[in-house]
Short mmCIF file of C-alpha atoms in Angstrom, two decimals:
data_model
loop_
_atom_site.label_atom_id
_atom_site.label_comp_id
_atom_site.label_asym_id
_atom_site.label_seq_id
_atom_site.Cartn_x
_atom_site.Cartn_y
_atom_site.Cartn_z
CA MET A 1 33.64 6.24 -5.62
CA GLN A 2 30.43 4.36 -5.30
CA VAL A 3 27.18 6.11 -6.49
CA LYS A 4 23.85 4.61 -5.13
CA LEU A 5 20.79 4.84 -7.24
CA ALA A 6 17.26 3.78 -6.12
CA LEU A 7 15.03 2.49 -8.92
CA PRO A 8 11.22 2.14 -8.84
CA LYS A 9 9.45 -1.30 -8.84
CA GLY A 10 6.07 -1.68 -10.60
CA PRO A 11 4.38 0.49 -13.22
CA LEU A 12 7.48 2.77 -13.82
CA GLN A 13 9.92 -0.13 -14.08
CA ASP A 14 9.74 -0.72 -17.83
CA ARG A 15 10.02 2.99 -18.83
CA THR A 16 12.76 3.49 -16.37
CA ALA A 17 14.81 0.61 -17.90
CA ALA A 18 14.27 2.09 -21.35
CA LEU A 19 15.44 5.50 -20.03
CA LEU A 20 18.69 4.08 -18.46
CA LYS A 21 19.41 2.14 -21.60
CA LYS A 22 19.04 5.14 -23.73
CA ALA A 23 21.16 7.14 -21.38
CA GLY A 24 24.02 4.53 -21.82
CA PHE A 25 23.42 2.79 -18.53
CA ALA A 26 21.72 -0.46 -19.55
CA ILE A 27 20.96 -2.48 -16.29
CA GLY A 28 20.66 -6.22 -16.53
CA ASP A 29 17.61 -7.91 -15.05
CA TYR A 30 15.72 -4.72 -14.61
CA GLY A 31 12.57 -4.21 -16.61
CA GLU A 32 8.96 -5.36 -16.72
CA GLY A 33 8.53 -8.55 -14.81
CA SER A 34 11.99 -8.63 -13.30
CA ARG A 35 12.11 -9.77 -9.60
CA SER A 36 15.82 -8.75 -9.11
CA TYR A 37 16.30 -6.21 -6.29
CA ARG A 38 20.06 -5.57 -7.02
CA PRO A 39 20.36 -5.37 -10.83
CA GLN A 40 23.82 -4.70 -12.18
CA CYS A 41 25.10 -2.08 -14.55
CA ALA A 42 28.18 -3.26 -16.58
CA ASP A 43 28.67 0.24 -18.14
CA PHE A 44 29.16 1.85 -14.79
CA PRO A 45 31.12 -0.36 -12.28
CA GLY A 46 30.86 2.14 -9.56
CA LEU A 47 27.04 2.26 -9.67
CA PHE A 48 25.04 0.43 -6.90
CA THR A 49 21.40 0.07 -7.79
CA LYS A 50 18.42 -1.31 -5.78
CA VAL A 51 14.76 -1.62 -6.44
CA PHE A 52 12.19 -0.17 -4.12
CA HIS A 53 8.52 0.61 -3.89
CA GLU A 54 8.15 4.20 -5.12
CA LYS A 55 6.98 5.49 -1.78
CA ASP A 56 10.12 4.20 -0.10
CA ILE A 57 12.48 5.95 -2.74
CA ALA A 58 11.78 9.45 -1.69
CA ILE A 59 12.45 8.55 2.00
CA GLN A 60 15.61 6.62 1.14
CA VAL A 61 17.16 9.49 -0.80
CA ALA A 62 16.01 12.06 1.77
CA ILE A 63 17.72 10.37 4.63
CA GLY A 64 21.01 9.81 2.55
CA ASN A 65 20.89 6.14 2.12
CA TYR A 66 20.90 6.70 -1.64
CA ASP A 67 22.50 9.49 -3.79
CA LEU A 68 19.90 9.45 -6.56
CA GLY A 69 16.49 7.98 -7.07
CA ILE A 70 13.62 7.88 -9.63
CA CYS A 71 10.00 8.13 -8.34
CA ARG A 72 6.94 10.06 -9.11
CA LEU A 73 6.35 13.65 -7.87
CA ASP A 74 3.33 12.71 -5.81
CA TRP A 75 5.38 10.42 -3.42
CA MET A 76 7.77 13.25 -3.04
CA GLU A 77 5.30 15.83 -2.19
CA GLU A 78 3.58 13.26 0.36
CA LEU A 79 6.93 13.27 2.20
CA LEU A 80 7.78 17.01 1.90
CA VAL A 81 4.41 18.39 2.75
CA LYS A 82 4.78 17.04 6.34
CA TYR A 83 8.55 16.68 6.68
CA HIS A 84 10.01 19.95 5.27
CA SER A 85 13.47 18.93 4.33
CA ASP A 86 15.97 20.51 1.97
CA ALA A 87 17.84 17.12 1.85
CA LEU A 88 15.65 16.00 -1.05
CA VAL A 89 16.43 17.89 -4.29
CA LYS A 90 14.16 17.58 -7.47
CA ILE A 91 16.62 17.32 -10.37
CA GLY A 92 14.02 17.12 -13.16
CA ASP A 93 10.86 15.68 -14.78
CA LEU A 94 11.71 12.56 -16.78
CA GLY A 95 8.58 12.89 -18.92
CA TYR A 96 6.83 9.57 -18.37
CA GLY A 97 4.44 7.97 -15.84
CA GLN A 98 2.08 11.00 -15.91
CA ARG A 99 -0.99 10.93 -13.60
CA TYR A 100 -2.96 13.28 -11.46
CA LEU A 101 -3.85 13.48 -7.83
CA TYR A 102 -7.57 14.20 -7.52
CA ALA A 103 -10.05 14.95 -4.73
CA ALA A 104 -12.99 12.83 -5.86
CA VAL A 105 -16.50 12.24 -4.69
CA ALA A 106 -19.09 9.69 -5.63
CA GLY A 107 -21.31 10.88 -8.54
CA SER A 108 -24.92 11.84 -7.94
CA PRO A 109 -27.51 14.31 -9.19
CA GLY A 110 -26.51 16.80 -6.47
CA ALA A 111 -22.78 15.90 -6.57
CA GLU A 112 -20.52 17.66 -4.00
CA SER A 113 -18.51 20.68 -5.03
CA LEU A 114 -15.65 22.29 -3.22
CA GLU A 115 -18.02 24.93 -2.05
CA SER A 116 -20.50 22.34 -0.71
CA LEU A 117 -17.65 20.50 1.06
CA ARG A 118 -16.55 23.75 2.75
CA SER A 119 -20.08 24.56 3.96
CA ARG A 120 -20.62 21.13 5.59
CA SER A 121 -20.97 21.30 9.32
CA GLU A 122 -20.61 17.57 9.91
CA SER A 123 -17.18 15.96 9.82
CA LEU A 124 -15.85 14.96 6.36
CA ARG A 125 -14.32 11.52 6.05
CA ILE A 126 -11.35 11.66 3.66
CA VAL A 127 -9.59 8.41 2.61
CA SER A 128 -6.20 8.26 0.90
CA GLU A 129 -2.90 6.60 0.34
CA TYR A 130 -1.53 10.05 0.66
CA PRO A 131 -2.57 11.12 4.23
CA ASN A 132 -0.18 14.01 4.47
CA LEU A 133 -1.30 15.57 1.12
CA ALA A 134 -5.00 14.80 2.15
CA GLU A 135 -4.49 16.87 5.28
CA SER A 136 -2.88 19.62 3.45
CA PHE A 137 -5.72 19.71 0.99
CA ALA A 138 -8.31 19.78 3.81
CA LEU A 139 -6.58 22.73 5.54
CA LYS A 140 -5.98 24.69 2.39
CA GLN A 141 -9.72 24.35 1.50
CA ARG A 142 -10.75 25.45 5.10
CA LEU A 143 -12.84 22.40 5.59
CA ARG A 144 -14.61 22.92 9.02
CA ARG A 145 -14.27 19.38 10.35
CA PHE A 146 -12.59 16.36 8.77
CA GLN A 147 -11.12 13.00 9.46
CA ILE A 148 -8.18 11.44 7.47
CA PHE A 149 -8.32 7.70 6.94
CA PRO A 150 -4.94 6.32 5.58
CA ALA A 151 -5.34 3.35 3.36
CA TRP A 152 -2.95 1.09 1.44
CA GLY A 153 -4.92 1.47 -1.83
CA ALA A 154 -8.17 0.82 -3.61
CA VAL A 155 -9.52 4.07 -2.13
CA GLY A 156 -11.92 4.59 -5.01
CA ALA A 157 -14.13 1.95 -3.41
CA TYR A 158 -14.93 3.94 -0.16
CA PRO A 159 -17.15 6.75 -1.29
CA PRO A 160 -19.85 7.39 -0.62
CA GLU A 161 -20.68 4.93 2.24
CA ASN A 162 -17.34 4.77 4.05
CA ALA A 163 -15.95 8.17 3.08
CA GLU A 164 -17.13 11.43 1.45
CA VAL A 165 -13.92 12.29 -0.32
CA ALA A 166 -11.13 10.11 -1.79
CA ILE A 167 -7.68 11.72 -2.45
CA MET A 168 -6.36 9.39 -5.23
CA THR A 169 -4.29 9.17 -8.35
CA GLU A 170 -5.50 8.36 -11.83
CA THR A 171 -4.37 8.99 -15.40
CA SER A 172 -7.39 11.02 -16.32
CA SER A 173 -10.66 12.18 -15.05
CA ASP A 174 -12.48 9.68 -17.42
CA ARG A 175 -10.82 6.85 -15.51
CA LEU A 176 -12.36 8.26 -12.23
CA ARG A 177 -15.74 8.49 -13.85
CA GLU A 178 -15.53 4.83 -14.88
CA GLN A 179 -15.45 4.07 -11.15
CA GLY A 180 -18.47 6.13 -10.43
CA LEU A 181 -16.45 9.07 -9.05
CA VAL A 182 -16.09 12.69 -10.20
CA PRO A 183 -13.22 14.98 -9.38
CA VAL A 184 -13.96 18.20 -7.50
CA ALA A 185 -10.20 19.36 -7.63
CA THR A 186 -6.91 18.46 -9.21
CA ILE A 187 -4.42 18.71 -6.36
CA LEU A 188 -1.22 17.74 -8.25
CA GLU A 189 0.01 16.71 -11.71
CA SER A 190 2.65 14.05 -11.34
CA SER A 191 5.20 12.11 -13.32
CA ALA A 192 8.50 10.33 -12.89
CA TYR A 193 11.26 12.55 -11.48
CA LEU A 194 15.00 12.26 -10.94
CA VAL A 195 15.79 13.24 -7.34
CA ALA A 196 18.99 13.55 -5.42
CA ASN A 197 20.31 13.81 -1.86
CA ARG A 198 21.68 17.43 -1.34
CA ASP A 199 24.73 16.25 0.68
CA SER A 200 25.47 13.66 -2.08
CA LEU A 201 25.42 16.54 -4.61
CA ALA A 202 28.00 18.28 -2.65
CA ARG A 203 30.32 15.47 -1.61
CA LYS A 204 30.18 13.24 -4.87
CA ASP A 205 30.65 13.70 -8.54
CA LEU A 206 27.39 12.64 -9.91
CA SER A 207 27.67 14.62 -13.09
CA ARG A 208 27.87 11.55 -15.40
CA LEU A 209 24.53 10.21 -14.35
CA LEU A 210 22.88 13.65 -13.90
CA THR A 211 23.87 14.81 -17.42
CA ALA A 212 22.90 11.52 -19.10
CA LEU A 213 19.48 11.26 -17.43
CA SER A 214 18.62 14.89 -17.51
CA SER A 215 19.17 15.13 -21.24
CA THR A 216 17.42 11.91 -22.25
CA ASP A 217 13.81 12.14 -23.36
CA ALA A 218 11.86 9.06 -22.51
CA GLY A 219 8.45 10.71 -22.10
CA ASP A 220 5.28 9.22 -23.25
CA ASN A 221 2.89 11.91 -21.95
CA ASP A 222 -0.06 9.69 -23.06
CA ALA A 223 -2.26 10.66 -20.13
CA GLU A 224 -5.17 13.00 -20.65
CA ALA A 225 -3.63 16.40 -21.41
CA GLY A 226 -4.35 18.88 -18.66
CA ALA A 227 -7.01 16.41 -17.34
CA GLY A 228 -9.70 18.85 -18.12
CA VAL A 229 -10.94 19.07 -14.58
CA SER A 230 -13.03 21.78 -13.27
CA THR A 231 -12.39 22.61 -9.66
CA GLU A 232 -16.11 22.59 -8.89
CA THR A 233 -18.35 20.05 -10.71
CA GLY A 234 -21.40 17.84 -10.34
CA ALA A 235 -22.22 14.29 -11.67
CA GLN A 236 -24.42 11.31 -11.28
CA ARG A 237 -24.09 9.23 -8.18
CA LEU A 238 -24.12 5.48 -9.19
CA PHE A 239 -24.94 3.92 -5.84
CA ILE A 240 -28.49 4.29 -4.54
CA GLY A 241 -29.94 2.91 -1.37
CA GLU A 242 -28.65 1.69 2.02
CA PRO A 243 -27.53 -2.00 2.13
CA VAL A 244 -28.01 -3.96 5.23
CA ILE A 245 -24.69 -5.77 5.26
CA SER A 246 -21.35 -4.63 3.89
CA LEU A 247 -18.70 -7.26 2.90
CA ALA A 248 -15.05 -6.46 1.93
CA LEU A 249 -13.21 -8.74 -0.52
CA PRO A 250 -9.44 -8.63 -1.07
CA ASP A 251 -7.69 -7.58 -4.24
CA GLY A 252 -4.14 -8.68 -5.16
CA HIS A 253 -2.57 -12.17 -4.37
CA GLN A 254 -5.59 -13.39 -2.34
CA GLN A 255 -8.15 -12.67 -5.09
CA PRO A 256 -7.87 -15.85 -7.18
CA HIS A 257 -8.17 -17.99 -4.09
CA THR A 258 -11.13 -16.00 -2.86
CA VAL A 259 -12.91 -16.35 -6.15
CA ASP A 260 -12.59 -20.13 -6.04
CA PHE A 261 -13.73 -20.16 -2.36
CA LEU A 262 -16.87 -18.04 -2.99
CA ASN A 263 -17.84 -20.28 -5.90
CA ARG A 264 -17.66 -23.31 -3.74
CA ALA A 265 -19.72 -21.47 -1.16
CA GLY A 266 -22.46 -20.73 -3.82
CA LEU A 267 -22.02 -16.99 -3.44
CA LYS A 268 -22.08 -15.71 -7.12
CA ILE A 269 -20.27 -12.29 -7.47
CA ASP A 270 -20.27 -10.51 -10.73
CA GLY A 271 -17.34 -8.18 -11.44
CA TYR A 272 -14.93 -9.74 -9.04
CA ASP A 273 -12.85 -10.96 -11.99
CA VAL A 274 -9.21 -12.01 -11.50
CA GLY A 275 -6.97 -9.17 -12.72
CA ARG A 276 -8.84 -5.90 -12.56
CA PRO A 277 -11.95 -6.35 -10.36
CA SER A 278 -14.76 -3.84 -10.16
CA PRO A 279 -14.50 -1.82 -6.84
CA ARG A 280 -18.11 -2.66 -6.39
CA PRO A 281 -18.99 -6.20 -7.66
CA GLN A 282 -22.60 -7.40 -7.25
CA ILE A 283 -23.46 -10.30 -5.10
CA SER A 284 -26.29 -12.71 -5.46
CA VAL A 285 -27.67 -12.07 -2.02
CA ASP A 286 -30.18 -9.25 -1.53
CA GLY A 287 -29.35 -6.48 1.01
CA VAL A 288 -25.53 -7.16 0.86
CA MET A 289 -23.09 -4.61 -0.59
CA VAL A 290 -19.58 -5.67 -1.58
CA LYS A 291 -16.45 -3.64 -2.06
CA VAL A 292 -12.91 -4.68 -3.16
CA VAL A 293 -10.23 -3.20 -0.96
CA ARG A 294 -6.63 -3.96 0.26
CA PRO A 295 -6.44 -6.76 2.85
CA GLN A 296 -4.07 -4.61 4.94
CA ASP A 297 -6.83 -1.98 5.50
CA MET A 298 -9.61 -4.46 6.38
CA PRO A 299 -9.26 -4.99 10.08
CA LEU A 300 -9.16 -1.14 10.90
CA ASN A 301 -12.18 -0.69 8.49
CA VAL A 302 -14.19 -3.40 10.21
CA ALA A 303 -13.26 -2.02 13.63
CA ASN A 304 -14.43 1.39 12.49
CA GLY A 305 -17.75 -0.07 11.23
CA ASN A 306 -17.02 0.68 7.57
CA PHE A 307 -17.61 -3.02 6.92
CA ASP A 308 -19.48 -5.77 8.83
CA LEU A 309 -17.52 -8.66 7.35
CA ALA A 310 -14.26 -8.99 5.48
CA ILE A 311 -11.90 -11.65 4.03
CA THR A 312 -8.34 -10.75 4.89
CA GLY A 313 -5.21 -12.49 6.18
CA ARG A 314 -4.69 -13.55 9.82
CA ASP A 315 -1.33 -11.74 9.63
CA TRP A 316 -3.03 -8.39 9.01
CA LEU A 317 -5.62 -9.14 11.70
CA ARG A 318 -2.86 -9.82 14.24
CA ASP A 319 -0.95 -6.77 13.28
CA HIS A 320 -4.02 -4.72 13.89
CA ARG A 321 -4.77 -6.42 17.25
CA PHE A 322 -1.21 -5.82 18.43
CA ARG A 323 -1.85 -2.06 17.95
CA PHE A 324 -5.48 -2.07 19.22
CA PRO A 325 -5.83 -4.86 21.75
CA SER A 326 -9.39 -3.88 22.60
CA SER A 327 -10.60 -3.73 18.99
CA PRO A 328 -14.08 -5.17 18.32
CA VAL A 329 -12.73 -7.19 15.40
CA GLU A 330 -12.90 -10.99 15.74
CA GLU A 331 -12.02 -13.87 13.59
CA LEU A 332 -15.17 -15.80 12.57
CA LEU A 333 -13.72 -18.52 10.26
CA GLU A 334 -10.34 -19.80 9.23
CA LEU A 335 -10.66 -20.18 5.47
CA GLY A 336 -7.45 -22.11 4.86
CA PHE A 337 -6.22 -20.70 1.68
CA GLY A 338 -3.37 -18.14 1.21
CA LYS A 339 -1.12 -19.97 3.72
CA VAL A 340 2.14 -18.17 4.61
CA ARG A 341 4.56 -18.01 7.37
CA ILE A 342 5.54 -14.77 9.18
CA VAL A 343 9.31 -14.98 9.48
CA ALA A 344 12.39 -13.08 10.69
CA VAL A 345 15.02 -12.87 7.96
CA VAL A 346 18.56 -11.73 7.78
CA THR A 347 21.19 -11.69 5.09
CA GLN A 348 23.23 -14.93 4.58
CA GLY A 349 26.36 -13.21 5.64
CA MET A 350 25.08 -12.28 9.11
CA PRO A 351 26.59 -14.58 11.74
CA VAL A 352 23.31 -15.49 13.41
CA ALA A 353 21.07 -18.68 13.20
CA SER A 354 18.26 -17.64 15.63
CA THR A 355 16.64 -14.62 17.30
CA GLY A 356 18.65 -15.31 20.40
CA ASP A 357 21.78 -14.83 18.37
CA LEU A 358 20.66 -11.34 17.56
CA ARG A 359 20.72 -10.30 21.21
CA LYS A 360 24.33 -11.44 21.38
CA LEU A 361 25.58 -9.33 18.50
CA ASN A 362 28.03 -6.49 19.33
CA ARG A 363 26.45 -3.45 17.82
CA ASP A 364 27.37 0.31 17.81
CA SER A 365 23.95 1.32 16.71
CA ALA A 366 20.30 0.35 17.04
CA LEU A 367 19.06 -2.91 15.30
CA ARG A 368 17.13 -1.88 12.23
CA VAL A 369 13.94 -3.98 11.74
CA ALA A 370 12.10 -3.42 8.45
CA SER A 371 8.59 -4.61 7.73
CA GLU A 372 5.28 -3.91 6.21
CA TYR A 373 3.94 -5.44 9.56
CA THR A 374 5.17 -2.54 11.72
CA ASN A 375 3.16 -3.65 14.87
CA ILE A 376 4.24 -7.28 14.65
CA ALA A 377 7.85 -6.16 14.06
CA ASP A 378 7.63 -3.86 17.07
CA LYS A 379 6.28 -6.64 19.27
CA TYR A 380 8.84 -9.17 18.05
CA ALA A 381 11.66 -6.77 18.98
CA HIS A 382 10.03 -6.06 22.39
CA ASP A 383 9.30 -9.64 23.30
CA ASN A 384 12.84 -10.68 22.38
CA HIS A 385 14.56 -7.77 24.07
CA LEU A 386 16.25 -6.58 20.81
CA THR A 387 17.29 -3.18 22.29
CA PRO A 388 18.07 -0.66 21.08
CA CYS A 389 15.91 -1.16 18.08
CA LYS A 390 14.58 0.94 15.19
CA ILE A 391 11.37 -0.12 13.20
CA ILE A 392 11.53 0.84 9.56
CA PRO A 393 8.16 0.76 7.70
CA THR A 394 8.14 -0.55 4.19
CA TRP A 395 5.54 -0.51 1.39
CA GLY A 396 6.61 -3.61 -0.51
CA ALA A 397 9.78 -5.07 -2.14
CA SER A 398 10.98 -5.41 1.43
CA GLU A 399 13.74 -7.91 0.70
CA ALA A 400 15.58 -5.07 -0.90
CA PHE A 401 16.31 -3.49 2.39
CA LEU A 402 18.72 -6.14 3.50
CA PRO A 403 21.58 -5.70 4.27
CA GLU A 404 22.44 -2.12 3.37
CA ASP A 405 19.26 -0.38 4.77
CA ALA A 406 18.14 -2.83 7.45
CA ASP A 407 19.55 -5.62 9.59
CA VAL A 408 16.41 -7.75 10.04
CA LEU A 409 13.25 -8.26 8.01
CA ILE A 410 9.82 -9.39 9.24
CA GLU A 411 8.19 -10.84 6.21
CA ASN A 412 5.70 -13.40 4.95
CA THR A 413 6.66 -16.40 2.77
CA GLU A 414 4.91 -19.35 1.26
CA THR A 415 7.95 -21.65 0.44
CA GLY A 416 10.92 -19.54 1.34
CA SER A 417 12.26 -19.70 -2.22
CA THR A 418 12.03 -15.91 -2.82
CA ILE A 419 14.00 -15.27 0.44
CA ALA A 420 16.69 -17.80 -0.59
CA LYS A 421 16.91 -16.31 -4.05
CA HIS A 422 17.80 -12.91 -2.62
CA ASN A 423 20.71 -14.33 -0.57
CA LEU A 424 18.69 -14.19 2.73
CA LYS A 425 17.96 -16.74 5.40
CA ILE A 426 15.10 -17.34 7.76
CA ILE A 427 16.18 -17.41 11.49
CA ASP A 428 12.79 -17.59 13.19
CA THR A 429 9.10 -18.35 12.43
CA LEU A 430 6.82 -15.99 14.32
CA PHE A 431 3.48 -17.72 13.36
CA GLU A 432 1.64 -19.16 10.43
CA SER A 433 -1.17 -17.33 8.63
CA CYS A 434 -3.99 -17.97 6.17
CA ALA A 435 -7.07 -16.13 4.96
CA CYS A 436 -9.82 -15.73 7.42
CA LEU A 437 -13.28 -14.18 7.63
CA ILE A 438 -13.48 -11.32 10.21
CA GLY A 439 -16.38 -9.30 11.62
CA ASN A 440 -17.20 -6.47 13.89
CA SER A 441 -18.59 -8.04 17.17
CA LYS A 442 -20.84 -5.08 17.82
CA ALA A 443 -22.32 -5.13 14.29
CA LEU A 444 -22.84 -8.91 14.53
CA ALA A 445 -24.92 -8.46 17.68
CA ARG A 446 -27.28 -6.06 16.04
CA ARG A 447 -30.72 -7.59 15.43
CA ASP A 448 -31.31 -5.89 12.04
CA LYS A 449 -28.00 -7.47 10.71
CA ARG A 450 -28.07 -10.84 12.42
CA GLU A 451 -30.02 -12.80 9.69
CA LYS A 452 -27.94 -11.49 6.83
CA THR A 453 -24.55 -12.03 8.55
CA SER A 454 -25.61 -15.41 9.66
CA HIS A 455 -26.57 -16.40 6.12
CA LEU A 456 -23.23 -15.28 4.68
CA ILE A 457 -21.17 -17.00 7.44
CA GLU A 458 -23.07 -20.18 7.00
CA ALA A 459 -22.62 -20.12 3.25
CA MET A 460 -18.87 -19.70 3.76
CA ARG A 461 -18.76 -22.50 6.24
CA ARG A 462 -20.42 -24.78 3.71
CA GLY A 463 -17.79 -23.62 1.28
CA LEU A 464 -15.04 -24.79 3.72
CA GLU A 465 -16.80 -28.19 3.97
CA SER A 466 -16.82 -28.63 0.18
CA ARG A 467 -13.15 -27.78 -0.33
CA PRO A 468 -11.13 -30.41 -2.15
CA ALA A 469 -8.90 -32.56 0.14
CA SER A 470 -5.24 -31.36 0.27
#
């Protein structure tokens, strides 16, 4: 009998590896820094493990692809608050990875409280990685009018200019205040949980794993005890004044390249340090506000007018435009760094060498196409007549989905080495992507913004001219 266990990638990885080892299930090549998606457990030959982004684990266990999983409670509640399912069973708190889900606002002398949020007549903008929990919070608090803006991350950068409320996780309220935010409510206390599929509990003997993991104490509980958060509070707002131009810069993999490029362009930015940048670095150009957000979120934010200019990837711009063909976002400059190919990938064992071969496969069910680029994946399937087809959204660690949980992956790659390492092969290149400067065409046409935007664009154009020859 095979038992399938979904393990978390990222911050929980090291503590989860320690828990499994202490429980007698040491898993090779799974721990901090490991890049394996299918680590092996020599102590349990019938155990199949796969590594996912936490947000995907709750979904994979709920739909029955995996018998057991380890992820934090907040991602489970994000799924269950909208999709009420008894298929996902919470077995127990594992005692580590503690954090809190807060409703936070920007600090000011008259900071918002829950009561003031309820009394507002104008629509409240709420930004979150947890759109389902954000909507549930707004409804429970009887907020009169609100809009939910889903984001991939870095939501603490949005208040107060681009959102009034951020629903976000942190390890303590002090960490929020370091970002110029104050909590008005604690929505959820979260930590790592062992979860199971209800049908698997009934059909399979999972007692060996359940007993070992449930009785093992791997807790650190080093977060702020109880968080000490009042449900209504006030604090200092750190941001004062209305900037003329708003510029979004990327975090993550594109950040080091962006830092080098901005230095060449003569745009000095304090606080945009590689590693853990400030959400609000300072730029050496008067009248310009800078925020650091996820590249995935930038095209929609520029379209909505939250930012005038942004540095993102052409892949994310194209994914946005496939969904919103009439979007006012336009590419202003190709910046040249962060070059990747967007490719169609299958497992080495699949008897196909091209997209055309996919159409010829004899299949009893819909072709499963997994991707972070859901709109690009959908258009790829439509344009190539891959019907019937099912698009599976992912939140990272996408290579792990093949072949058990998806048939095709639409992914980005720089050299193709990571794809080959995971026993996968490229069957098609959809397009090539690199970093680009994007802007809102309506904002660029405004007379009061034209001078500043032109100054920034010209500075970046000079940065392109001064780049070293490749």
